[in-house]
Tab-separated table of C-alpha atoms and ligand atoms in Angstrom:
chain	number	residue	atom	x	y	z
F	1	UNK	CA	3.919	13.338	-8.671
F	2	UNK	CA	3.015	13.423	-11.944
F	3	UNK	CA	2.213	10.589	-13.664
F	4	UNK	CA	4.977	11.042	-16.330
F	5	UNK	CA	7.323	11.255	-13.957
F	6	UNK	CA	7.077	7.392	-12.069
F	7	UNK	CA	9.816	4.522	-12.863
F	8	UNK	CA	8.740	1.675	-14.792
F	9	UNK	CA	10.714	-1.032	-14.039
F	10	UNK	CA	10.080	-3.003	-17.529
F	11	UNK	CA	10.953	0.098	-19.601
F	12	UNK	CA	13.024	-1.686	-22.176
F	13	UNK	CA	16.478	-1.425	-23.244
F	14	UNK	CA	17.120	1.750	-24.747
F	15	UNK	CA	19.400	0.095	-26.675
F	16	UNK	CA	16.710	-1.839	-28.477
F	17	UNK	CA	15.881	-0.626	-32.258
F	18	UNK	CA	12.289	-1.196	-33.185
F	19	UNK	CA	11.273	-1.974	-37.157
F	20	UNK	CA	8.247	0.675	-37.950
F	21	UNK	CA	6.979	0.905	-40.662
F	22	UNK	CA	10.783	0.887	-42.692
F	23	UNK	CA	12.455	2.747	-40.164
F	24	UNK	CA	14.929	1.232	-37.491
F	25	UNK	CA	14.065	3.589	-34.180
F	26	UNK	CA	15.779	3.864	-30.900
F	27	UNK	CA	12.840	1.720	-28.128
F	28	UNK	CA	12.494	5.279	-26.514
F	29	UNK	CA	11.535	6.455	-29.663
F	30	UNK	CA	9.273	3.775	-30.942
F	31	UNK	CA	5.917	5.136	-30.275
F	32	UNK	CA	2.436	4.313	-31.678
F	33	UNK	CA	0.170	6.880	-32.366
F	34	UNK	CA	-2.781	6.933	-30.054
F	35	UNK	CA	-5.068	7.254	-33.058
F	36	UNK	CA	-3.952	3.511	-33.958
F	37	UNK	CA	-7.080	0.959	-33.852
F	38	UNK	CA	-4.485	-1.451	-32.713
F	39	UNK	CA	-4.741	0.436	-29.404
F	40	UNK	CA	-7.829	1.674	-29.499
F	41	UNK	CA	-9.885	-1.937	-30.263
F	42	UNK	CA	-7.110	-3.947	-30.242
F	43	UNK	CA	-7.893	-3.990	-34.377
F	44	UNK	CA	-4.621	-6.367	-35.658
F	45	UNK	CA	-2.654	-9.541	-35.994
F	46	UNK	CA	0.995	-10.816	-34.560
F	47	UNK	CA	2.964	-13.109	-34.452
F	48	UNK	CA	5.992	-14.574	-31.490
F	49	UNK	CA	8.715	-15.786	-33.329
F	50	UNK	CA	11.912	-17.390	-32.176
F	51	UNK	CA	15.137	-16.684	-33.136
F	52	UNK	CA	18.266	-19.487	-33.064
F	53	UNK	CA	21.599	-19.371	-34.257
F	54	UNK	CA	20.680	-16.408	-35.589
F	55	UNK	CA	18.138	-18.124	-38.233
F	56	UNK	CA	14.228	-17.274	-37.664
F	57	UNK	CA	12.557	-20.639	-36.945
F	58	UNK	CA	9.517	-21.487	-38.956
F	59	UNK	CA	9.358	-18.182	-40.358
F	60	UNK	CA	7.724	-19.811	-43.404
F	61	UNK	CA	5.171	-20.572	-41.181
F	62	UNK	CA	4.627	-17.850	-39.169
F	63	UNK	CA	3.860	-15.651	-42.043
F	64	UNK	CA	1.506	-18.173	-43.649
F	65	UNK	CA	-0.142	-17.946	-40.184
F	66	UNK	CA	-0.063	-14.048	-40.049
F	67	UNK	CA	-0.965	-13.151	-43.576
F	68	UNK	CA	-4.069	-15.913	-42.671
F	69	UNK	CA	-5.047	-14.365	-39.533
F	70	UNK	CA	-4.959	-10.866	-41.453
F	71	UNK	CA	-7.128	-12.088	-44.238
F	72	UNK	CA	-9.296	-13.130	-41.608
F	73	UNK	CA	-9.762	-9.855	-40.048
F	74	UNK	CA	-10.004	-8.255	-43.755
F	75	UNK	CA	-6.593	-6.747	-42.824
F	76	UNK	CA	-4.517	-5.935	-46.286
F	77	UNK	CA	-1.041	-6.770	-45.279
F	78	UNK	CA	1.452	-3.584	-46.250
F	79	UNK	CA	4.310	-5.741	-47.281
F	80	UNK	CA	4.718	-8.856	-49.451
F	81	UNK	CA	6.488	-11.858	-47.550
F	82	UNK	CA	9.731	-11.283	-48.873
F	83	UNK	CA	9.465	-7.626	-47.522
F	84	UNK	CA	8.088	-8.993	-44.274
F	85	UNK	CA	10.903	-11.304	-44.095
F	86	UNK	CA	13.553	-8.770	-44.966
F	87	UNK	CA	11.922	-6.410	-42.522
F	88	UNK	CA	12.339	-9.269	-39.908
F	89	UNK	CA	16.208	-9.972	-40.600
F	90	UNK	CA	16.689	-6.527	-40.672
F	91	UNK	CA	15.852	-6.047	-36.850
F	92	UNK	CA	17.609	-9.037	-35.642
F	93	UNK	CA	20.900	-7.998	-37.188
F	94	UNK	CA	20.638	-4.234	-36.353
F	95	UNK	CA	19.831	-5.759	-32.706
F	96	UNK	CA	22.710	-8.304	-32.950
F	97	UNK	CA	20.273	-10.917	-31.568
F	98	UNK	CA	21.603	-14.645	-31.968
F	99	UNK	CA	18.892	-16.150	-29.748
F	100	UNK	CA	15.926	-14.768	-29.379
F	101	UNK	CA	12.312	-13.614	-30.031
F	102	UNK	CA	10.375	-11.343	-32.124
F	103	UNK	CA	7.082	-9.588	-31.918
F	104	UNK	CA	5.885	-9.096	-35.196
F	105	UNK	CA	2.667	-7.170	-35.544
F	106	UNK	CA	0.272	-5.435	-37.991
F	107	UNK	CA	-2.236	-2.732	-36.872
F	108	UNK	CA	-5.277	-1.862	-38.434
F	109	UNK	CA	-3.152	1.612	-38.434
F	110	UNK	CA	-4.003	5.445	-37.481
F	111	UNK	CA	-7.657	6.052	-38.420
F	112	UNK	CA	-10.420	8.105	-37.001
F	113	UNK	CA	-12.340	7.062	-33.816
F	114	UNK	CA	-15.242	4.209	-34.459
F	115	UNK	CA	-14.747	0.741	-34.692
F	116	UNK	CA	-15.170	0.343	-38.962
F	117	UNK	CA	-12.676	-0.705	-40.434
F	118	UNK	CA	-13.123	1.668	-43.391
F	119	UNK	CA	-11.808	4.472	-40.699
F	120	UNK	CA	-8.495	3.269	-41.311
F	121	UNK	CA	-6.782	2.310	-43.998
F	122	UNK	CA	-2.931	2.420	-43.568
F	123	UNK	CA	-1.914	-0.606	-41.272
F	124	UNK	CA	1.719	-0.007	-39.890
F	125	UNK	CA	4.097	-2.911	-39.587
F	126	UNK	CA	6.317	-3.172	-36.173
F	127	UNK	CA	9.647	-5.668	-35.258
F	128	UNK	CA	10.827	-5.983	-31.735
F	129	UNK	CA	13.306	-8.616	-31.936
F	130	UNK	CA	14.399	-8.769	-28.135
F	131	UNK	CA	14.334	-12.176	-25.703
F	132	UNK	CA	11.523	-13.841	-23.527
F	133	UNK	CA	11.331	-15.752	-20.749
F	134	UNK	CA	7.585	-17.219	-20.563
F	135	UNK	CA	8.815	-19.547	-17.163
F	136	UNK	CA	11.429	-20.108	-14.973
F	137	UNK	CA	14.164	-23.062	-15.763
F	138	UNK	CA	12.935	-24.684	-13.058
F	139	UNK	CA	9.279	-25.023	-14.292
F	140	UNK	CA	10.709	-27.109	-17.022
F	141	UNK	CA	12.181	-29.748	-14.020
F	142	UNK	CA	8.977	-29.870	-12.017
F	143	UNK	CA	6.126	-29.347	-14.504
F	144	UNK	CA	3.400	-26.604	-14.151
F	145	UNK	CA	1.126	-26.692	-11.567
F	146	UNK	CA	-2.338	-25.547	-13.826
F	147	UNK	CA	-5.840	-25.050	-12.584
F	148	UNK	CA	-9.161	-24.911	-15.120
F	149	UNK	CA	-10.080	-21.240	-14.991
F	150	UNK	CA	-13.604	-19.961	-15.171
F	151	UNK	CA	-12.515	-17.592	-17.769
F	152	UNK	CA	-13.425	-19.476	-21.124
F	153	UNK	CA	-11.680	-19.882	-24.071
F	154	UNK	CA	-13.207	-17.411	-26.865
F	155	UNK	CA	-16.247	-18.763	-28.325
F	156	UNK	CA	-15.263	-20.004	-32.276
F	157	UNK	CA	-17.915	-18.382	-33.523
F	158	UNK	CA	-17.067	-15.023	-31.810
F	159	UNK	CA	-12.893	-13.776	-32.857
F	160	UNK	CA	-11.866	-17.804	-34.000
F	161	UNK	CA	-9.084	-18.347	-31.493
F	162	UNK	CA	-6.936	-19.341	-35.014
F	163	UNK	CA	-6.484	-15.751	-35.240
F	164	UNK	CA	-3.939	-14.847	-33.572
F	165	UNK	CA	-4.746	-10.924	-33.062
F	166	UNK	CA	-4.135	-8.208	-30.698
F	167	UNK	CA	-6.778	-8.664	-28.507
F	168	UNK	CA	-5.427	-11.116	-25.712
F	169	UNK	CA	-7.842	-10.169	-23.055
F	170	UNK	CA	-9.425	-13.418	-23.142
F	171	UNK	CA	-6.079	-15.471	-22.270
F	172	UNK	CA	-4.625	-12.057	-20.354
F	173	UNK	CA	-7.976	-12.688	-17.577
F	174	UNK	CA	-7.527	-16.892	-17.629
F	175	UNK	CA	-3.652	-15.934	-16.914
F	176	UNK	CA	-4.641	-13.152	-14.525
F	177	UNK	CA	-6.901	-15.583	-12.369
F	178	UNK	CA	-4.712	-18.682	-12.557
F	179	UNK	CA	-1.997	-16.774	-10.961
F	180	UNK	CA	-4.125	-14.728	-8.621
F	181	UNK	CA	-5.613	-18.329	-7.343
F	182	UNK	CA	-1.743	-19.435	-6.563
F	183	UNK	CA	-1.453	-21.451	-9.861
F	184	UNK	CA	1.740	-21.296	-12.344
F	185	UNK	CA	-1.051	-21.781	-15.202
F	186	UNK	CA	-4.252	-21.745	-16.573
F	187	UNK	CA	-5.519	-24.867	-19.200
F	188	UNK	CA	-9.002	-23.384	-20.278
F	189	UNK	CA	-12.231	-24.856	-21.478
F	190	UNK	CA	-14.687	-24.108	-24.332
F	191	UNK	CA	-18.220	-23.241	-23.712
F	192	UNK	CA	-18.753	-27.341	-23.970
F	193	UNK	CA	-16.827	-27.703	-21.093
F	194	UNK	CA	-13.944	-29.401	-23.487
F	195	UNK	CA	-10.312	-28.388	-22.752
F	196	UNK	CA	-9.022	-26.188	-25.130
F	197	UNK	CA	-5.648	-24.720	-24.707
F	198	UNK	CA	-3.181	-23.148	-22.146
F	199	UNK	CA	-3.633	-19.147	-22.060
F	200	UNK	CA	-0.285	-18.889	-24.532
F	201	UNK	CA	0.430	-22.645	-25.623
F	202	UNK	CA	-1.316	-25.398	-27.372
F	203	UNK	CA	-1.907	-28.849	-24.466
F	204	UNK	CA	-1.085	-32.292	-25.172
F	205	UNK	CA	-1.822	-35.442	-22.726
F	206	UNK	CA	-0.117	-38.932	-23.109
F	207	UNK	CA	-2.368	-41.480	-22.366
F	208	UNK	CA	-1.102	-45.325	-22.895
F	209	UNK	CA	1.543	-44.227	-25.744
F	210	UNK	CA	-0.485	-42.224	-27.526
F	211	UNK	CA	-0.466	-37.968	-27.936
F	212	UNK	CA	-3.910	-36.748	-27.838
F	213	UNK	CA	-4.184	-32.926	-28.202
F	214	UNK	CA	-7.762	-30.426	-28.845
F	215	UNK	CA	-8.773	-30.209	-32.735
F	216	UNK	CA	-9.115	-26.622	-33.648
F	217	UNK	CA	-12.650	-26.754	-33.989
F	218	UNK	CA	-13.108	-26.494	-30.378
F	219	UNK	CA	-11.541	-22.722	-30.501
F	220	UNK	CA	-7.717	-22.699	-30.164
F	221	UNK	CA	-4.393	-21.479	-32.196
F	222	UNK	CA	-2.895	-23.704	-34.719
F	223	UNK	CA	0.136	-23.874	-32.993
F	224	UNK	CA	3.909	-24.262	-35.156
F	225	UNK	CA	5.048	-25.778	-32.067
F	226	UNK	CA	2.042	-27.899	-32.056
F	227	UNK	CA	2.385	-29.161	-35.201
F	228	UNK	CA	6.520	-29.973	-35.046
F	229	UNK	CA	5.555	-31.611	-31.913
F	230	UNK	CA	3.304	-33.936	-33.355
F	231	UNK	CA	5.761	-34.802	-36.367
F	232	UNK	CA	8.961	-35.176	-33.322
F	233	UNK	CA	6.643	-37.887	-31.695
F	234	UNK	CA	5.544	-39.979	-34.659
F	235	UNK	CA	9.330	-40.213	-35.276
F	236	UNK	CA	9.223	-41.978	-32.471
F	237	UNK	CA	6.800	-43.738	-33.198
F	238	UNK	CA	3.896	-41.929	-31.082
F	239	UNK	CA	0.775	-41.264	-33.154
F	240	UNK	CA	-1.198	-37.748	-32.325
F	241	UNK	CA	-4.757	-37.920	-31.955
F	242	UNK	CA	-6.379	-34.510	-32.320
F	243	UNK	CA	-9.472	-35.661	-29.962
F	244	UNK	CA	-12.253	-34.128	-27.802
F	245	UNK	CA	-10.616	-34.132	-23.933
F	246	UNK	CA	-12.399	-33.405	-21.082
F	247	UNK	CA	-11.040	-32.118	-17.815
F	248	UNK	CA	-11.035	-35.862	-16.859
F	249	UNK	CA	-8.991	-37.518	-19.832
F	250	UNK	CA	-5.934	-34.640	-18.356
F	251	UNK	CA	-6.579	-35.472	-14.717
F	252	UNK	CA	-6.183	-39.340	-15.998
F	253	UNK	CA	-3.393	-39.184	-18.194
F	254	UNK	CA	-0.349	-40.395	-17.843
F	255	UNK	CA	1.261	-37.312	-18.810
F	256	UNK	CA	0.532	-33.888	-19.876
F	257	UNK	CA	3.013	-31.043	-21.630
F	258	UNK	CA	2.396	-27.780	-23.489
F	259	UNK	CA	4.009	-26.320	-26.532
F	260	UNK	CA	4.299	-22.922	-27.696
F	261	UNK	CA	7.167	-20.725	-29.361
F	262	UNK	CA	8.286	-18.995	-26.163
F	263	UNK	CA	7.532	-21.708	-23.954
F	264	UNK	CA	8.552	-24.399	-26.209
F	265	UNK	CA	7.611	-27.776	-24.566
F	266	UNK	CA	7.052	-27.679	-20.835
F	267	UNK	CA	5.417	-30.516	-18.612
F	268	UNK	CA	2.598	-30.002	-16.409
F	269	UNK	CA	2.657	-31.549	-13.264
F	270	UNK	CA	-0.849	-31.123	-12.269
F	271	UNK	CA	-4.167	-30.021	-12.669
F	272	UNK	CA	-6.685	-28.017	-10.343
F	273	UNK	CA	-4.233	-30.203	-7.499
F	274	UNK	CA	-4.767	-33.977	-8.738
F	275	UNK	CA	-1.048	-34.560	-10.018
F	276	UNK	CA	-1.118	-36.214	-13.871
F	277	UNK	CA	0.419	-39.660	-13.536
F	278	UNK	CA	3.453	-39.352	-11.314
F	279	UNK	CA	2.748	-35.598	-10.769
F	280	UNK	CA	6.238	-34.785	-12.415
F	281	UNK	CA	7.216	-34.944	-16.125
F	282	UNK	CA	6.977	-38.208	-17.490
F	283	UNK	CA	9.281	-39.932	-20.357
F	284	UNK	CA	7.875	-39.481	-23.318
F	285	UNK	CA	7.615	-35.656	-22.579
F	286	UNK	CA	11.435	-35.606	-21.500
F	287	UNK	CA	12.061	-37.271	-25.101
F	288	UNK	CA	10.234	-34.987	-26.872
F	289	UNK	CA	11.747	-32.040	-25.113
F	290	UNK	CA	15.281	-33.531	-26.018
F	291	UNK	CA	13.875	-34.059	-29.728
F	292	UNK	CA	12.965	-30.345	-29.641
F	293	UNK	CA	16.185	-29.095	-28.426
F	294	UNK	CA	18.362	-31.348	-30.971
F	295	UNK	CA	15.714	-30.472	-33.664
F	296	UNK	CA	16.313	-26.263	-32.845
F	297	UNK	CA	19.809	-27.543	-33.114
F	298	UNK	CA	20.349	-29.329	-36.070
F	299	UNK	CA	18.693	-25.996	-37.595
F	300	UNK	CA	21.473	-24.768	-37.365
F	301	UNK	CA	24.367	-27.148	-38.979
W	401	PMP	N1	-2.220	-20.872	-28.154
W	401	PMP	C1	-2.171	-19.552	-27.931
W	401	PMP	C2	-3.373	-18.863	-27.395
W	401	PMP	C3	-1.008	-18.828	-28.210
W	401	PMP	O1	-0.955	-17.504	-27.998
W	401	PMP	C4	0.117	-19.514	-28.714
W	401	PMP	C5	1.381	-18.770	-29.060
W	401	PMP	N2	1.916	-18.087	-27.975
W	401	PMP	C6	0.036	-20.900	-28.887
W	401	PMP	C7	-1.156	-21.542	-28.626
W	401	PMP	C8	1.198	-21.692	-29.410
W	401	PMP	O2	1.393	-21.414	-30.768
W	401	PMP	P1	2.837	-21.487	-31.438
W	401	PMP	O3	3.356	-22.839	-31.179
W	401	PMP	O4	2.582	-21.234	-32.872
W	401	PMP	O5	3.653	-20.434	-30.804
């Protein structure tokens, strides 16, 4: 058999038009050129957007966060952020999506081979807007069962983890081995042996009322669900601490949750096997998961 000729079973919906670079193309037809750093070094930025009510939440911030992550990578962004934003409406109304996600993402473009950056010099621009499923419903009802991973988090001094760019590997291997070890989840450390983030999400732990989450200087994303997160809870009168944790301060806490666009909030029940608190998710991470849902709704009144 020839290669070409297997089934994929995730070949997407032909259906599907893809954004590239200004034109709106069938999925079947949505092709990369091989010649693109993005695929050959994984040279580029994205962003994972959500989509309710037909209204892109946080877009604001999610291009802040991509145009900063491209000016990070000395990546000259093709489009201004109206045309980005345009761009972005575009492929949610030629997809009809209502609720939903999209995968936004700028390559370093079609160059020559070599890794410098002056080989290319025409970054392309490409929409999916489609729908994800990061975990099962019933995740959210009995937590995440995570383990520590001895993949590390990205060193900040190598890629900084605040860009969020095209190569994954790092969090693709911590995902890779939690799973492969029978775990739903991997939270990973820094080099220091401090807990940084979950392999797509930002962490959180409750510990006697109070949020305490990873600063970014110990080498994760600044999350947008991070950050609502933290403003839902002071409503409520919790105050976020952005503090050093060790593996210990999670394996003590009362509670622990992770936040992310596609995941949103989801609790996690327990940690290489010692449960966290009652080893299912606790109160104040059920209230902030009802904040977040009436907050994604109110969005849209
Ligand atoms: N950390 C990593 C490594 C991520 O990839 C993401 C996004 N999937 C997050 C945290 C959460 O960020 P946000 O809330 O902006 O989606």
């Amino acid at each position: 058999m020839r290669l070409s000729d297997r089934v994929n079973p995730f070949t997407p919906n032909p259906e599907l038009r893809i954004w590239i670079d200004g034109d709106l193309r069938p999925s079947a037809e949505a092709c990369i050129n091989v010649f693109d750093h993005g695929l050959l070094y994984g040279d580029g930025v994205f962003e994972g957007i959500r989509v309710y009510g037909g209204e892109i939440f946080k877009e604001g911030e999610h291009i802040d966060r991509i145009f900063e992550s491209a000016g990070a990578i000395l990546l000259e962004m093709p489009l201004t952020r109206d045309e980005l934003s345009a761009a972005m409406h575009e492929t949610i109304e030629a997809n009809g999506v209502e609720d939903g996600y999209i995968r936004l993402l700028v390559t370093r473009g079609v160059g020559a081979l070599g890794i410098s950056i002056d080989k290319a010099s025409c970054p392309s621009v490409i929409i999916i807007a489609a729908t994800i499923q990061l975990y099962p419903p019933e995740l959210y009802d009995r937590g995440l069962r995570c383990m520590t991973p001895g993949t590390l988090r990205n060193h900040p001094s190598t890629t900084c983890a605040r860009v969020k760019s095209l190569n994954y590997l790092n969090n693709v291997m911590a995902k890779a081995e939690a799973k492969l070890a029978g775990y739903d989840e991997g939270i990973m450390l820094n080099a220091d042996g401090y807990v940084t983030e979950g392999t797509g999400d930002n962490v959180f732990i409750v510990k006697n009322g109070g949020l305490f989450t990873p600063p970014l200087s110990c080498g994760i994303l600044a999350g947008i669900t991070r950050k609502l997160v933290m403003e839902l809870a002071l409503v409520r009168g919790y105050v976020s601490h952005e503090s050093l944790l060790l593996r210990h301060d999670v394996y003590t806490a009362d509670e622990c949750f992770l936040t992310g666009t596609a995941a949103e909030i989801i609790p996690v029940a327990s940690l290489d096997k010692r449960p966290i608190g009652e080893g299912r998710p606790g109160p104040i991470t059920r209230q902030l998961m009802a904040d977040f849902a009436d907050y994604r709704t109110r969005r849209r009144d």
